Structure formats: structure tokens, C-alpha cells
JSON list of C-alpha atoms in Angstrom, two decimals:
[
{"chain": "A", "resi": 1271, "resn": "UNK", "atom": "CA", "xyz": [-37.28, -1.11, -18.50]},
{"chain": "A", "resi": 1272, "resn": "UNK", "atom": "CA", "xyz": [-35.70, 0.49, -21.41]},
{"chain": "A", "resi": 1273, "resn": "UNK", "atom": "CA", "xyz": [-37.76, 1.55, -25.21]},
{"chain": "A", "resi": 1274, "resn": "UNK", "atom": "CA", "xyz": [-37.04, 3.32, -27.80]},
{"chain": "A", "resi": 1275, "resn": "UNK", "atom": "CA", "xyz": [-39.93, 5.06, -29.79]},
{"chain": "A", "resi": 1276, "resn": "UNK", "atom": "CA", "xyz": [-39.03, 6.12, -33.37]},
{"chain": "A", "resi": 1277, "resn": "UNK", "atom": "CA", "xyz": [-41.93, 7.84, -34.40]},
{"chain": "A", "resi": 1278, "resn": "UNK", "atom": "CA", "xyz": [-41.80, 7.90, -37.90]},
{"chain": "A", "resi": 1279, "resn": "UNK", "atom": "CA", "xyz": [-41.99, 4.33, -40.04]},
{"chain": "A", "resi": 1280, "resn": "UNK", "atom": "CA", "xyz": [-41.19, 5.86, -43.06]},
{"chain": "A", "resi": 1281, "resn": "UNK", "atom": "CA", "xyz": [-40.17, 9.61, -44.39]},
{"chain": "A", "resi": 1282, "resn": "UNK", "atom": "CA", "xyz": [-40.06, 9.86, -48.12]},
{"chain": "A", "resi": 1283, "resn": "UNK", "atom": "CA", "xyz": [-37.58, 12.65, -49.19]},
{"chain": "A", "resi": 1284, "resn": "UNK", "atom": "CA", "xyz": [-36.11, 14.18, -51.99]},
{"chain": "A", "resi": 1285, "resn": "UNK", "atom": "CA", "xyz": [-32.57, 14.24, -53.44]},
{"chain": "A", "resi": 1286, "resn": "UNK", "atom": "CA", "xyz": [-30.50, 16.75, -51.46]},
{"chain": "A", "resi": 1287, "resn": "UNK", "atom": "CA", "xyz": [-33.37, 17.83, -49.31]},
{"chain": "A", "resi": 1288, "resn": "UNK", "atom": "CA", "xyz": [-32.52, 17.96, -45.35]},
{"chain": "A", "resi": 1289, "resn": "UNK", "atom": "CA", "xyz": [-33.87, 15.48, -43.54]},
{"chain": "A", "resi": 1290, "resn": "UNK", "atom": "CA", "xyz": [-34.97, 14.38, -39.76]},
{"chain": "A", "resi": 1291, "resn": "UNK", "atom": "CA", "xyz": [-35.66, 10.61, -38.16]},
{"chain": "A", "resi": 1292, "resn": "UNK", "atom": "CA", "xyz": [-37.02, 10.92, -34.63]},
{"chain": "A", "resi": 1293, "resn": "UNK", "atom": "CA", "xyz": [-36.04, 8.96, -31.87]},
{"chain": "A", "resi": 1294, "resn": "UNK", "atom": "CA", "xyz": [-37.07, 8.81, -28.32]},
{"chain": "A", "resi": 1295, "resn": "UNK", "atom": "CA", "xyz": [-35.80, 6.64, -24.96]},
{"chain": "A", "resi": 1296, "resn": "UNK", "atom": "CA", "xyz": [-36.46, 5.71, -21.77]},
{"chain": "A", "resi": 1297, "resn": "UNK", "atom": "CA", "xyz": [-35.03, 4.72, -19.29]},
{"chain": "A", "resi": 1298, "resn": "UNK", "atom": "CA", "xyz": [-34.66, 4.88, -15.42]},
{"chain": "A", "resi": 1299, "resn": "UNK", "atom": "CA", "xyz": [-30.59, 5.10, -15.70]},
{"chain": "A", "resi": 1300, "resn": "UNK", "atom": "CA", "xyz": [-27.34, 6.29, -17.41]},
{"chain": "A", "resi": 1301, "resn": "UNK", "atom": "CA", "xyz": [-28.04, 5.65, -21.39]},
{"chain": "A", "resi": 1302, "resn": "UNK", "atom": "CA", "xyz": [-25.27, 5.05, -24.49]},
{"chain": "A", "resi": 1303, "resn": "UNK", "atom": "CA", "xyz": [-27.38, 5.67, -27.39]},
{"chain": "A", "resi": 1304, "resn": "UNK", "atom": "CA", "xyz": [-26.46, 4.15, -31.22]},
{"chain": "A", "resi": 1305, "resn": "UNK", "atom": "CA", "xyz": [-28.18, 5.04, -34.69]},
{"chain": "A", "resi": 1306, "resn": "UNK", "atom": "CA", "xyz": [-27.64, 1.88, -37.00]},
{"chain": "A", "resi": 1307, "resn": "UNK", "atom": "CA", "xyz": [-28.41, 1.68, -40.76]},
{"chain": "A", "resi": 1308, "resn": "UNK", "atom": "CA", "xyz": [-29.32, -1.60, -43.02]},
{"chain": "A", "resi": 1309, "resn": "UNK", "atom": "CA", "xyz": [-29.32, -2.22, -46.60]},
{"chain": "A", "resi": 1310, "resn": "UNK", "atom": "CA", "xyz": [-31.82, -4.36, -47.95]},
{"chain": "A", "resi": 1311, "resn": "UNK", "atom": "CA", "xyz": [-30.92, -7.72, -47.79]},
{"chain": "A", "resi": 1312, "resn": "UNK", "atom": "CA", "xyz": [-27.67, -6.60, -45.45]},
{"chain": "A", "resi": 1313, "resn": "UNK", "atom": "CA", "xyz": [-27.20, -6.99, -41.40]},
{"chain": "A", "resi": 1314, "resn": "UNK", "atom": "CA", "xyz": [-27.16, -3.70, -39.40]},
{"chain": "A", "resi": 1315, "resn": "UNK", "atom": "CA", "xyz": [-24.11, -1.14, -39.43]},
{"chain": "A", "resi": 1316, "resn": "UNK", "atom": "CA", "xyz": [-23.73, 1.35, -37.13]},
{"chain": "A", "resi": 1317, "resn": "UNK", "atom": "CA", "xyz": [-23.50, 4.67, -38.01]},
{"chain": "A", "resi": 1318, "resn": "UNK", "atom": "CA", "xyz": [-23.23, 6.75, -35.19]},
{"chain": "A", "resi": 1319, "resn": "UNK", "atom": "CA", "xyz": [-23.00, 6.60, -31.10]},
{"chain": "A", "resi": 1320, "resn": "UNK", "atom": "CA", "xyz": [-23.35, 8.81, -28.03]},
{"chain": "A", "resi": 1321, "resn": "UNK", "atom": "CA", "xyz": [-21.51, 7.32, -25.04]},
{"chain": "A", "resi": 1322, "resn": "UNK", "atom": "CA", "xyz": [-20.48, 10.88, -23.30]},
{"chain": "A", "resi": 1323, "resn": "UNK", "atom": "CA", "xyz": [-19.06, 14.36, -23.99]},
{"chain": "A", "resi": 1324, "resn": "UNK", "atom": "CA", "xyz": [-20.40, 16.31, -26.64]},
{"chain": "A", "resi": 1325, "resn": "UNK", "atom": "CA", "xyz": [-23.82, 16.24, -27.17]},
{"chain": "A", "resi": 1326, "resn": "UNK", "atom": "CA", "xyz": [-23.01, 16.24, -30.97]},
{"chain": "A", "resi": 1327, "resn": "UNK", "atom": "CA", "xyz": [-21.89, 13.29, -32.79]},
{"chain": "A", "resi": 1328, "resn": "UNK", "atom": "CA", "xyz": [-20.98, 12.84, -36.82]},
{"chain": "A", "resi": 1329, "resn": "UNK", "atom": "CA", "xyz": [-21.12, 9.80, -38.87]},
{"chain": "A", "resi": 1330, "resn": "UNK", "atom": "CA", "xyz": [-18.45, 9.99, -41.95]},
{"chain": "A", "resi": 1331, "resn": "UNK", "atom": "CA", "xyz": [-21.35, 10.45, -44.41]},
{"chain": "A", "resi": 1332, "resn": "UNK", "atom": "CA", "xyz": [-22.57, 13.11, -43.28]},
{"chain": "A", "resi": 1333, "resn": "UNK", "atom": "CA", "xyz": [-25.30, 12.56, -40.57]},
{"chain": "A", "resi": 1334, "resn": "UNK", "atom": "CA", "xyz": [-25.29, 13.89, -37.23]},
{"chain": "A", "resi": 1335, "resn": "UNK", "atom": "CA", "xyz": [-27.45, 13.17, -34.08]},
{"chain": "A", "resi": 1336, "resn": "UNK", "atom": "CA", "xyz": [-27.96, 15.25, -30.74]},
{"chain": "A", "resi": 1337, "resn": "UNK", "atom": "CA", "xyz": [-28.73, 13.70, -27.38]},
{"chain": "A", "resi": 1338, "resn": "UNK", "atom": "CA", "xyz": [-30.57, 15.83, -25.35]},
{"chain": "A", "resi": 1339, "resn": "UNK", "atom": "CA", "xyz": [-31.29, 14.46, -21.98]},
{"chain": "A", "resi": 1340, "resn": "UNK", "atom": "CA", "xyz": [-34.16, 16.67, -21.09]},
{"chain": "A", "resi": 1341, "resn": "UNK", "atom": "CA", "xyz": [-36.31, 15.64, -23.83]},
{"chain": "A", "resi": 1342, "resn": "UNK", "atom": "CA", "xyz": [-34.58, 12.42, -24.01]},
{"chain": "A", "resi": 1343, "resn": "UNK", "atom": "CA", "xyz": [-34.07, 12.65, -27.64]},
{"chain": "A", "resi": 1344, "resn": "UNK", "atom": "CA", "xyz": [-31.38, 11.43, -30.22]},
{"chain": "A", "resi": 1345, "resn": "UNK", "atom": "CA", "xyz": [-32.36, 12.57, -32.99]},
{"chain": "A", "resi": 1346, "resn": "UNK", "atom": "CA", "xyz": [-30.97, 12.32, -36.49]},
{"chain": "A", "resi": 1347, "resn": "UNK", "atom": "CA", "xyz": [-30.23, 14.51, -39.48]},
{"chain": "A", "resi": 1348, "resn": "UNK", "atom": "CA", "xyz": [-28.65, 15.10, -42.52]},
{"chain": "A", "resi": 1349, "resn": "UNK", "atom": "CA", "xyz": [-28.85, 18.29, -44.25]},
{"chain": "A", "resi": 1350, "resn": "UNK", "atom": "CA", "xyz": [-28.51, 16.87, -47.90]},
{"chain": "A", "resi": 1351, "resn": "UNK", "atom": "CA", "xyz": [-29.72, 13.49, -48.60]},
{"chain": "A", "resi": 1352, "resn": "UNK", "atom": "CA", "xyz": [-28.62, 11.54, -51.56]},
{"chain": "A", "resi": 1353, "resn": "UNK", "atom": "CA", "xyz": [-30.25, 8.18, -53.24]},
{"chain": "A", "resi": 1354, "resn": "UNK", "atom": "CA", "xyz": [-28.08, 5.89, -51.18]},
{"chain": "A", "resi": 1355, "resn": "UNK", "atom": "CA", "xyz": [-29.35, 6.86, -48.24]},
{"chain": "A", "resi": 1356, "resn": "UNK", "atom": "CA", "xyz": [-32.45, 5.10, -48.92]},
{"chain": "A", "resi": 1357, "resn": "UNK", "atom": "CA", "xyz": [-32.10, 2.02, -46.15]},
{"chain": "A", "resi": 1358, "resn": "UNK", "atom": "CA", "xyz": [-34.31, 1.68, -43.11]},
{"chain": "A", "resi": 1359, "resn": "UNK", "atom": "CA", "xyz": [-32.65, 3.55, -39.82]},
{"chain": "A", "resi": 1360, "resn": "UNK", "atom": "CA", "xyz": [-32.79, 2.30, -36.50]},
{"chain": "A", "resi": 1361, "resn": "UNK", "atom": "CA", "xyz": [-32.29, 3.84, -32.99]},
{"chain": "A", "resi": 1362, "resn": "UNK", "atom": "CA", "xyz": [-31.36, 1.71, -30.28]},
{"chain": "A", "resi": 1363, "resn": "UNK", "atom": "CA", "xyz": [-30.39, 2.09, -26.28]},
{"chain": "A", "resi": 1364, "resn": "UNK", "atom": "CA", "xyz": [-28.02, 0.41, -23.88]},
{"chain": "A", "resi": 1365, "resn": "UNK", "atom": "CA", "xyz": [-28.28, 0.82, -20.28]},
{"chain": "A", "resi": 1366, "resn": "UNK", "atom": "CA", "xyz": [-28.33, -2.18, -17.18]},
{"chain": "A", "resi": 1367, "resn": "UNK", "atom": "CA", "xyz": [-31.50, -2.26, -16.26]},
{"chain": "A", "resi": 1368, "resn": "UNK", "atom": "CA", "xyz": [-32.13, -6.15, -17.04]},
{"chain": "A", "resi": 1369, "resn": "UNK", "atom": "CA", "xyz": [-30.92, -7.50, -14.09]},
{"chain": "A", "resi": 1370, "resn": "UNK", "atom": "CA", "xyz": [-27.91, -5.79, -13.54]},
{"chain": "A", "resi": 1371, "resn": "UNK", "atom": "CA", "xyz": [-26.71, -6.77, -17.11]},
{"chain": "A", "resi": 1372, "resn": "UNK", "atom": "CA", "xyz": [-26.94, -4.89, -20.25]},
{"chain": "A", "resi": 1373, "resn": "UNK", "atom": "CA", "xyz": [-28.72, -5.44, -22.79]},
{"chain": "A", "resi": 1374, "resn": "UNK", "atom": "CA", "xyz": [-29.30, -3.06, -26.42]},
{"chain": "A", "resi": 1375, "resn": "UNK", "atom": "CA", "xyz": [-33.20, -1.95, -27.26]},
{"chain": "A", "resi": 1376, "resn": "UNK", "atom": "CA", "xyz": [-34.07, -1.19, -30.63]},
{"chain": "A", "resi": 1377, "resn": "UNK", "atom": "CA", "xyz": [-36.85, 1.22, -32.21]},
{"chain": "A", "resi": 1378, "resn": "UNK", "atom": "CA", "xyz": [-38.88, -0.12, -34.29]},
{"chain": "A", "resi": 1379, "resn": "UNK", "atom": "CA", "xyz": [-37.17, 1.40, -37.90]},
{"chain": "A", "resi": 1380, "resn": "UNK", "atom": "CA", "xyz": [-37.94, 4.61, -39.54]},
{"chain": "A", "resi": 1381, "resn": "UNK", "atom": "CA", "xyz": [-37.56, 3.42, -43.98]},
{"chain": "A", "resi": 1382, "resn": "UNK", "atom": "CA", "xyz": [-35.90, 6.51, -45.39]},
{"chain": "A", "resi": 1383, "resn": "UNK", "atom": "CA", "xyz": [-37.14, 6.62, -48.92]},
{"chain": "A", "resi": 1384, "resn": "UNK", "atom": "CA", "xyz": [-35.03, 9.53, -51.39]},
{"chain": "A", "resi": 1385, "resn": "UNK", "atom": "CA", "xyz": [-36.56, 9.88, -54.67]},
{"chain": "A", "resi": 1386, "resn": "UNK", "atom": "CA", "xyz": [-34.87, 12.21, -57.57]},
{"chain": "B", "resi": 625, "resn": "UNK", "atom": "CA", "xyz": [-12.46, -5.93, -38.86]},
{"chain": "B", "resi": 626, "resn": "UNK", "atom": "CA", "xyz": [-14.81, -7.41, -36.63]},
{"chain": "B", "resi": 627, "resn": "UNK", "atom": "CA", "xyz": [-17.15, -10.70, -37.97]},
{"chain": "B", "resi": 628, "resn": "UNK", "atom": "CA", "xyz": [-19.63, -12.26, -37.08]},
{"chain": "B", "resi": 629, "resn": "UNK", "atom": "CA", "xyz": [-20.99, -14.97, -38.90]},
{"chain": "B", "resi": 630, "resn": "UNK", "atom": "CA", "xyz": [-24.42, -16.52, -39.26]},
{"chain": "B", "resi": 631, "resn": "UNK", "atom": "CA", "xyz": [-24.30, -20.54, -40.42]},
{"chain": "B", "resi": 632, "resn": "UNK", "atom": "CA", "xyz": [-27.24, -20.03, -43.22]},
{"chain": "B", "resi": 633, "resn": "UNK", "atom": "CA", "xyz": [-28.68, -16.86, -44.89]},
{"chain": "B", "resi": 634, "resn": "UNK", "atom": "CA", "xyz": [-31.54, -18.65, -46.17]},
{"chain": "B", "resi": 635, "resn": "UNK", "atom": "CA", "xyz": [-33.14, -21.79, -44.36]},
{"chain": "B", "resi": 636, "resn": "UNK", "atom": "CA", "xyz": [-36.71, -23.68, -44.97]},
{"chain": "B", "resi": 637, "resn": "UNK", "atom": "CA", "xyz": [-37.84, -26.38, -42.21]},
{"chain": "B", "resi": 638, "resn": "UNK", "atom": "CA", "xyz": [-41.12, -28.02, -41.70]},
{"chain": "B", "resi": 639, "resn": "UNK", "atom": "CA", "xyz": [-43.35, -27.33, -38.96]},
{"chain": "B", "resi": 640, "resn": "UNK", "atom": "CA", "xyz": [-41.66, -29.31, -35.62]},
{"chain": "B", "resi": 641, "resn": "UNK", "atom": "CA", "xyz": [-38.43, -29.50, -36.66]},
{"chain": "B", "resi": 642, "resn": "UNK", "atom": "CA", "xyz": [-35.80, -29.00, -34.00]},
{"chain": "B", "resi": 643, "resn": "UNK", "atom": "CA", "xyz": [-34.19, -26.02, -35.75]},
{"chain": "B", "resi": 644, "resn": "UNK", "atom": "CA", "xyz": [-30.47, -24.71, -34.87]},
{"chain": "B", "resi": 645, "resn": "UNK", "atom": "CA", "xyz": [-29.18, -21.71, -35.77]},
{"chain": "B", "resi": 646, "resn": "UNK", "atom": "CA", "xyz": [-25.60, -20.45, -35.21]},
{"chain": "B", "resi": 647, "resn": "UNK", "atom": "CA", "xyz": [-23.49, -17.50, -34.79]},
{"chain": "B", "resi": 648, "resn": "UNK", "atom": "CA", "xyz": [-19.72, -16.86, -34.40]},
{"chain": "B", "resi": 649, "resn": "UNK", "atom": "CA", "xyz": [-17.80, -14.05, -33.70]},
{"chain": "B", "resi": 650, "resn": "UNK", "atom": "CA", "xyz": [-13.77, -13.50, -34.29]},
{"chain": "B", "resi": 651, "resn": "UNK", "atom": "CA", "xyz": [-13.43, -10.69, -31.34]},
{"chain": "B", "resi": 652, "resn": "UNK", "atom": "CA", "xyz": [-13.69, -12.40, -28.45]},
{"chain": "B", "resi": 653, "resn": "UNK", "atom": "CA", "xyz": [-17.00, -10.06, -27.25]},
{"chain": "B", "resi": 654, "resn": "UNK", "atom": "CA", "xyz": [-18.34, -10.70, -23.66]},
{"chain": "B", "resi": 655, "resn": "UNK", "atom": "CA", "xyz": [-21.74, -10.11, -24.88]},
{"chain": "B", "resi": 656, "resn": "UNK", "atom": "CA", "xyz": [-23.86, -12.11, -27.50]},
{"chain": "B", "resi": 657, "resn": "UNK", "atom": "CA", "xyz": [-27.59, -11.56, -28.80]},
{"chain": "B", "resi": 658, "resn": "UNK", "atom": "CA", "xyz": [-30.05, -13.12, -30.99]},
{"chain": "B", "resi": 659, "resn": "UNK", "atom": "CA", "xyz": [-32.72, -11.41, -32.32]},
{"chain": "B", "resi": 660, "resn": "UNK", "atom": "CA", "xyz": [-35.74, -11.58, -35.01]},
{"chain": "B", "resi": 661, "resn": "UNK", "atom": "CA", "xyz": [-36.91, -8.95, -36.89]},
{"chain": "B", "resi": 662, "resn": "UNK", "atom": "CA", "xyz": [-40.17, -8.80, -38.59]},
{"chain": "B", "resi": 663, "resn": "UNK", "atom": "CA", "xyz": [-41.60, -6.04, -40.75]},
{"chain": "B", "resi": 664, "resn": "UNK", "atom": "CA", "xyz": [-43.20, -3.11, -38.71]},
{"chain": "B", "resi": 665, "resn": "UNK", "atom": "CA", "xyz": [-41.48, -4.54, -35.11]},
{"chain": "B", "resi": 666, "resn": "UNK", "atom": "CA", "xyz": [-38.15, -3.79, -35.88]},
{"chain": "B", "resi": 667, "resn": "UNK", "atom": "CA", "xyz": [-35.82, -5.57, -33.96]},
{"chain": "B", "resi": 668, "resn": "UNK", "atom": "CA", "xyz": [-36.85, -7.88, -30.90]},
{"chain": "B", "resi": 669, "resn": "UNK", "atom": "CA", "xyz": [-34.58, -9.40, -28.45]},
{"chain": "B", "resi": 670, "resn": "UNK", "atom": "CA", "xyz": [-35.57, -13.43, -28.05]},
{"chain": "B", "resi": 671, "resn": "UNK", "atom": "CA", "xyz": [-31.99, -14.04, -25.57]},
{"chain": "B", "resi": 672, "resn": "UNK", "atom": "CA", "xyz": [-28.92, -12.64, -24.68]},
{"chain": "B", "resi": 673, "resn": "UNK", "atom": "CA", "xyz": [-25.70, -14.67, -23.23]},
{"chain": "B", "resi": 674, "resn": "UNK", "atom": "CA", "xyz": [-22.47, -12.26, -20.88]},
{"chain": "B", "resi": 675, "resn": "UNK", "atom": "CA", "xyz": [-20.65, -14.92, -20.55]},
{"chain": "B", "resi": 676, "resn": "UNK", "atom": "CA", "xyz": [-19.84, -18.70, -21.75]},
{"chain": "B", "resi": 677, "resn": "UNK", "atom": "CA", "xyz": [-22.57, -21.09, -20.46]},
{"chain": "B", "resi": 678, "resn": "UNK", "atom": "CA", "xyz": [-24.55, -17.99, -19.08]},
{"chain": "B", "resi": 679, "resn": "UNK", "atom": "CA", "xyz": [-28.05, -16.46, -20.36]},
{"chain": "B", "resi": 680, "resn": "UNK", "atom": "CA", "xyz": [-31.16, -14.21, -20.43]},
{"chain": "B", "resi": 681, "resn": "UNK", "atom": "CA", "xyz": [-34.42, -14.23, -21.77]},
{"chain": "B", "resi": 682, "resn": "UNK", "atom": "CA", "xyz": [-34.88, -11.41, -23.54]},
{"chain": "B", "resi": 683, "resn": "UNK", "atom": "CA", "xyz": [-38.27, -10.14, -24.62]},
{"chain": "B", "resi": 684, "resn": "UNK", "atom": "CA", "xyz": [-39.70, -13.16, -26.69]},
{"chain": "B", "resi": 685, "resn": "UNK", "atom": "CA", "xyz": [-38.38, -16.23, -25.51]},
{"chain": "B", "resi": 686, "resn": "UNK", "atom": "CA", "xyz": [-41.41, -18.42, -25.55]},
{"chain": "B", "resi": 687, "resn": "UNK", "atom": "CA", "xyz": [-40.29, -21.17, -28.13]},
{"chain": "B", "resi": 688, "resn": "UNK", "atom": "CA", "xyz": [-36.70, -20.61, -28.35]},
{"chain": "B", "resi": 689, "resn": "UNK", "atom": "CA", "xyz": [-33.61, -21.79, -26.27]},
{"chain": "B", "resi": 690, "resn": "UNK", "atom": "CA", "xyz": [-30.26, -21.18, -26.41]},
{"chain": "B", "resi": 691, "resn": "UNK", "atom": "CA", "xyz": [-26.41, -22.58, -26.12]},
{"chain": "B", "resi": 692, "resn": "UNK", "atom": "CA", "xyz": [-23.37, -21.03, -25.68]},
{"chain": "B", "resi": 693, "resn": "UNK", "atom": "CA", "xyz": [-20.81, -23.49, -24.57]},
{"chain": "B", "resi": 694, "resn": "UNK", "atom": "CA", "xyz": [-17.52, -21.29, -26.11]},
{"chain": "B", "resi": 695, "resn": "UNK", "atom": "CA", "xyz": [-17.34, -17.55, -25.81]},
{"chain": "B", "resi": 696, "resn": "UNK", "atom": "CA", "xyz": [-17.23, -17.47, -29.73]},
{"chain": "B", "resi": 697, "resn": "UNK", "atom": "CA", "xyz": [-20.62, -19.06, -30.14]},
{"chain": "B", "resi": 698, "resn": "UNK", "atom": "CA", "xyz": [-24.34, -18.31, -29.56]},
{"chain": "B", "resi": 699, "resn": "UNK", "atom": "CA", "xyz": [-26.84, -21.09, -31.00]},
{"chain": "B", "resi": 700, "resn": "UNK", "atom": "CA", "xyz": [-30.11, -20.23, -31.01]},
{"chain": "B", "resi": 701, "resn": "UNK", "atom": "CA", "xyz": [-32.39, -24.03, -31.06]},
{"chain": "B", "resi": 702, "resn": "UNK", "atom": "CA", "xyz": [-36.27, -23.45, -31.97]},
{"chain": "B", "resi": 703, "resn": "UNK", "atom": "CA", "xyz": [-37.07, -26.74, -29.90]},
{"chain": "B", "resi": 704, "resn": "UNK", "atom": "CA", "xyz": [-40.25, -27.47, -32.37]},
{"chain": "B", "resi": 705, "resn": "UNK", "atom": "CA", "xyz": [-40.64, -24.91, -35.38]},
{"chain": "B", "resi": 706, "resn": "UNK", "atom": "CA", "xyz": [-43.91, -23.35, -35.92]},
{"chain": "B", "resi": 707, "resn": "UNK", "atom": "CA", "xyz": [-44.59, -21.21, -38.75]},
{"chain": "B", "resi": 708, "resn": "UNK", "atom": "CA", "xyz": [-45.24, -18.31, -36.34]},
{"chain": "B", "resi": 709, "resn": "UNK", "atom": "CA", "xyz": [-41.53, -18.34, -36.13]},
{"chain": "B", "resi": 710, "resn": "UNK", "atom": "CA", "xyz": [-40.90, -17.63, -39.84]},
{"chain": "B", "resi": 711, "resn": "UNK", "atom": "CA", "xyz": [-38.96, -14.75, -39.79]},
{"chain": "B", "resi": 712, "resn": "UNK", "atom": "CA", "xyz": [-35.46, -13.24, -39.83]},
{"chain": "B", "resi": 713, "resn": "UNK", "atom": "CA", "xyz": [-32.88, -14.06, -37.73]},
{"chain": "B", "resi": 714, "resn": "UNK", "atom": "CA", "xyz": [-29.91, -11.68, -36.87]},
{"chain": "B", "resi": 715, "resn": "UNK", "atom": "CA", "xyz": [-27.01, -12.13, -34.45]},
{"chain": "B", "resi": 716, "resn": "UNK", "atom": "CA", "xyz": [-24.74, -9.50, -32.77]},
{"chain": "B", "resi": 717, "resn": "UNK", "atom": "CA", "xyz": [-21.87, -9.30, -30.45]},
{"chain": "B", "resi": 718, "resn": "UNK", "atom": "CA", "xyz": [-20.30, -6.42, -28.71]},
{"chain": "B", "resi": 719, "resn": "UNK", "atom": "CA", "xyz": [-17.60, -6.39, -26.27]},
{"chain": "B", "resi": 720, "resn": "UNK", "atom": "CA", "xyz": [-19.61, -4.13, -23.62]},
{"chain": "B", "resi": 721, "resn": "UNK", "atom": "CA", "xyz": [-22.36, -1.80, -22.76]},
{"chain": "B", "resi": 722, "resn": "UNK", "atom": "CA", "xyz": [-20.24, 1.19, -23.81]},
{"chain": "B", "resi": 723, "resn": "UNK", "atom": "CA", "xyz": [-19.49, -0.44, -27.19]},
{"chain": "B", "resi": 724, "resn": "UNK", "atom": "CA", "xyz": [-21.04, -0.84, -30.20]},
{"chain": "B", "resi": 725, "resn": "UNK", "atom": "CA", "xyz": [-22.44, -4.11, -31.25]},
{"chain": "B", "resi": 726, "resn": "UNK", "atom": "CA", "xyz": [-21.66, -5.68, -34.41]},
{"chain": "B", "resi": 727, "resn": "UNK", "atom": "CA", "xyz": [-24.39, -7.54, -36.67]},
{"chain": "B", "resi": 728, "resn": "UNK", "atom": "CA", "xyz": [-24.37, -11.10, -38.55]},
{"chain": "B", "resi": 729, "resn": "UNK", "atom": "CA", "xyz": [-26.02, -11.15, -42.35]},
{"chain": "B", "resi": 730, "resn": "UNK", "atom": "CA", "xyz": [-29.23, -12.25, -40.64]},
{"chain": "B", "resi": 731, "resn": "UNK", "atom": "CA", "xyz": [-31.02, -15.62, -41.40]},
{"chain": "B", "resi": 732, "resn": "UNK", "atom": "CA", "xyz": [-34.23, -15.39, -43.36]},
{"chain": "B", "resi": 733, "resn": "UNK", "atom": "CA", "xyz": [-36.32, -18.36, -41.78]},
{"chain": "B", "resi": 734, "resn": "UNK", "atom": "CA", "xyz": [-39.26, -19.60, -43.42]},
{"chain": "B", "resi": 735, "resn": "UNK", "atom": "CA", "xyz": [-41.57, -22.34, -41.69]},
{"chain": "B", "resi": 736, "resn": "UNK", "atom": "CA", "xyz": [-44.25, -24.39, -43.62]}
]
């Protein structure tokens, strides 16, 4: 079966300081791998995939993750965080491992907290 | 733009109602979830529908059921609401495995 560890609950920051929310799979097959953001009181939005190709992938605001197979990692960053990316960030997998269908495993949230 | 659309954002039921809650989605998506999110467990999958009429349990069924009777709705039915099951609700659709899904608002669920 598929999980998805983020290892962090919460990372407190500080305007335009880099930033990185850990995220870690498993899974006995071929993975597509998704970051997703919510607002409070909003549903998720996603703000970033890996399906295949490059390694690398960019959101439009600025974050980027890297999947890395070996350490079966997607990881994500932003060099230079600003108040309004305070939300809570979650990491989720897709693969068919439930009985042949597919199905889309969340982490449990990592709160991204940017103070001034 | 892709919506999907949860019935109530706020809902308050007694303990053993027979509680429905509904979700629609305007892209014709193979794939339908439901799941509930509670504070520290992120995002747990109660069922999951491929197709119209079929479905899966997910990772916490126990108390829930589900109906999906037209490919642009997923109901989720608590059969007798226990307070246990106060939580928030939140719906998603995506067309396939290689595609992203897309979220309802969410339902905040309380149960007294």
C-alpha cells in the first residue's frame, strides 16, 4: 500500500527566508506525485505535480519540488517566502495499488507559518 | 474551470441522524472521492467510486456508505451520525491517475 510521510507539522519562517517542507512515499509501483495548498477555510488547490520527465517541476508562485526516486522524496521549496504563503501544504501520491484502481494518498499537512 | 460542488459548507445533525452529503462535478471525471480531514491526520480516504454505480472502501469506511447513481455525483450517507464523525468533509474528482484531482469547499460537520 501507498503513504506519504511529511515529516514536519509545522515550520515557522520568516518573510523572504528560503524555505523546505519534506515529503516522503512509498510505494511498491510507478508513482505521480502532487503538492496541494489550502487556505483556511478554502478546499485544496494544487500547486504542483510530477507525472514524468524532468525531475524538476515549478508552480507559478514560485515553488519548486524534486522527485528523486532513490530516496523517494518530493520535496518542496521556495527560496523567498512571503506572508501569503502561510496555508497548510500537503503531499499526496497516486499509484494502482488498491485493487488494480487508483486511488490519491495524502500526508498528513506540514502548516507553513511566515511571520514579518 | 473545473467545479466541484459540495451541497452545505456548514451542517449540524443530532446524534443518529441518517446524514447525506453531496458532491457534483461539471467535468465529467471517471474518478470521485470523499474524504474527512481532521486536525493532525490530514486527509483520510473514507470511499472512492471509477465509475457510475461502482465503489471502494477506502481507509475509514466503518460508518459511512456511499451512492453514485450518475457519473456527476458522489453522496456520501452517514447511515446513523455519531459525534465521532464530527468533522470536515471534502470531495474531489479527477479524470485519471495521471491527473490532478480537483477539491469541493469541504463540509464542516458537527454532531451533538
Amino acid at each position: 500500500a501507498q503513504s506519504v510521510t511529511q515529516l514536519d507539522s509545522q515550520v515557522p519562517v520568516f518573510e523572504e527566508a528560503p524555505v523546505e517542507l519534506r515529503c516522503n512515499y512509498s510505494s511498491s509501483v510507478s508513482v505521480y506525485l502532487f503538492w496541494y495548498v489550502q487556505y483556511p477555510n478554502q478546499g485544496l488547490q494544487l500547486l504542483l505535480k510530477y507525472l514524468s520527465g524532468s525531475t524538476l517541476v515549478e508552480s507559478i508562485n514560485g515553488f519548486e519540488a524534486e522527485f528523486n526516486k532513490s530516496q523517494t522524496s518530493f520535496h518542496l521549496r521556495k527560496p523567498s517566502v512571503h506572508i501569503s504563503d502561510t496555508a497548510e501544504y500537503f503531499c499526496a501520491v497516486s499509484d494502482q495499488t488498491r485493487g488494480g484502481y487508483s486511488t490519491l494518498t495524502f500526508g498528513k499537512g506540514t502548516m507553513l507559518l511566515v511571520s514579518p | 474551470d473545473v467545479k466541484v460542488t459540495q451541497s452545505s459548507r456548514y451542517l449540524v445533525k443530532r446524534t443518529g441522524e441518517k446524514v447525506f452529503l453531496e458532491c457534483v462535478q461539471d467535468m465529467d471525471h471517471e474518478n470521485m472521492f470523499w474524504y474527512r480531514q481532521d486536525p493532525g491526520l490530514g486527509l483520510r480516504l473514507i470511499y472512492f467510486s471509477y465509475d457510475v454505480k461502482m465503489k471502494e472502501k477506502g481507509d475509514i469506511p466503518e460508518g459511512y456508505s456511499v451512492s453514485r447513481e450518475k457519473k456527476e455525483r458522489f453522496s456520501l450517507i452517514l447511515e446513523s451520525a455519531s459525534t465521532n464523525q464530527t468533522s470536515m468533509y471534502l470531495c474531489a474528482s479527477r479524470h485519471s491517475s495521471i491527473t490532478e484531482a480537483f477539491f469541493g469547499q469541504g463540509t464542516r460537520l458537527t454532531v451533538v
